PDB file of C-alpha atoms in Angstrom:
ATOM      1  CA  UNK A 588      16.136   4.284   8.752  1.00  0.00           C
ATOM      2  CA  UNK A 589      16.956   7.159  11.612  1.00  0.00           C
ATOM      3  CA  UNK A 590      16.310   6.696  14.805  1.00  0.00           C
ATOM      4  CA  UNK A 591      14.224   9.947  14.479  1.00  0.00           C
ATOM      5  CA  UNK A 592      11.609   7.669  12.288  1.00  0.00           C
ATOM      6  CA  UNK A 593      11.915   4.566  14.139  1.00  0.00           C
ATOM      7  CA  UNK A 594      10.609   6.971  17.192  1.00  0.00           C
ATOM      8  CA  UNK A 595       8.105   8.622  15.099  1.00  0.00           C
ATOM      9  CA  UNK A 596       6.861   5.288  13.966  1.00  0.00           C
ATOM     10  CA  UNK A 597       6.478   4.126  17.588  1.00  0.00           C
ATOM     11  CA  UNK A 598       4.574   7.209  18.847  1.00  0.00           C
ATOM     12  CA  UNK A 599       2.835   8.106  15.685  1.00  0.00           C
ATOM     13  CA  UNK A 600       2.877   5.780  13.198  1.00  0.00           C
ATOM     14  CA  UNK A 601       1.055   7.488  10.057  1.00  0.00           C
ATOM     15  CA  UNK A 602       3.191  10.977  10.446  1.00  0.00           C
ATOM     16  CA  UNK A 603       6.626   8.503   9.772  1.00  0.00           C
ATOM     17  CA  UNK A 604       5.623   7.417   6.327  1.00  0.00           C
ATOM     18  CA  UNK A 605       4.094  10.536   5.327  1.00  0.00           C
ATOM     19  CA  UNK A 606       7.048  10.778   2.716  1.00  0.00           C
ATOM     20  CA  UNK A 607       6.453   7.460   1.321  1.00  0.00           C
ATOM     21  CA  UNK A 608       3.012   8.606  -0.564  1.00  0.00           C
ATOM     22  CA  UNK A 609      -0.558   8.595   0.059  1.00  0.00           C
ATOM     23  CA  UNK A 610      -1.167   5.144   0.017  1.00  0.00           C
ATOM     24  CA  UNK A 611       0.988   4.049   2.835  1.00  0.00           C
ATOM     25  CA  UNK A 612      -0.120   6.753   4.970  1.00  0.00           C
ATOM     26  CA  UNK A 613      -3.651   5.510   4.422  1.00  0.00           C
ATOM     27  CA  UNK A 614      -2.531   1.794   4.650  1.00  0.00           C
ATOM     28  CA  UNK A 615      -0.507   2.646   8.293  1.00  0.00           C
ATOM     29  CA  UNK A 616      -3.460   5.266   9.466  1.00  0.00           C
ATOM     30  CA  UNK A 617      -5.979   2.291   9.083  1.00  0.00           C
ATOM     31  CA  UNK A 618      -3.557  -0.261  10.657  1.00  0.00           C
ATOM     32  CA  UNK A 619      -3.110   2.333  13.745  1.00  0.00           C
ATOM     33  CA  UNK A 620      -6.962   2.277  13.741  1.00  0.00           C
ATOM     34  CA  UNK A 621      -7.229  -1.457  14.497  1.00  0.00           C
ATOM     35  CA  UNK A 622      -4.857  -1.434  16.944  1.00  0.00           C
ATOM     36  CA  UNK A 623      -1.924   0.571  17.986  1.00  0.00           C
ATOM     37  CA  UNK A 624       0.648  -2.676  17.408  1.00  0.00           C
ATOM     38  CA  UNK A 625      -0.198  -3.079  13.568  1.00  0.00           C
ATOM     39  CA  UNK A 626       0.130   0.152  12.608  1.00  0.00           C
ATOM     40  CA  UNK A 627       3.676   0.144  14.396  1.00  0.00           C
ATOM     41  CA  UNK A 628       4.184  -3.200  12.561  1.00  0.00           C
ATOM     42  CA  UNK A 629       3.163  -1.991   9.368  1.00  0.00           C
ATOM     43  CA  UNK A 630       5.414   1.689   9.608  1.00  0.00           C
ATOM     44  CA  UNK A 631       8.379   0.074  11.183  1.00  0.00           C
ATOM     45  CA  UNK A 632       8.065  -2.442   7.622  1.00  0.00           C
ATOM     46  CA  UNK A 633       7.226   0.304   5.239  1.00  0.00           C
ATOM     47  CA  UNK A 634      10.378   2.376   6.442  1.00  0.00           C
ATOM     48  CA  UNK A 635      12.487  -0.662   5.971  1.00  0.00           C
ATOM     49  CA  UNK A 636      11.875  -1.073   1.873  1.00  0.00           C
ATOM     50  CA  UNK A 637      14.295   1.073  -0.008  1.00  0.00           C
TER      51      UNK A 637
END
């Protein structure tokens, strides 16, 4: 995990996992949606799986 993408993920959640496939776009994009903090939450975790 780059910095690059742990900024990304703080500023703009959705557009950091956009290389991890639709689903986890849609998954973070709905989470950013509810609040600002999950979607964070829910890129930062999604970037940390291998």
């Amino acid at each position: 995990m780059s910095v690059l993408r742990v900024l990304l993920a703080i500023f703009f959640p959705p557009l950091a996992v956009i290389d991890r496939g639709c689903g986890s776009v849609l998954i973070v994009f709905l989470l950013t949606l509810c609040g600002w903090v999950p979607g964070v939450i829910g890129a930062l975790v999604i970037l940390n799986k291998n």
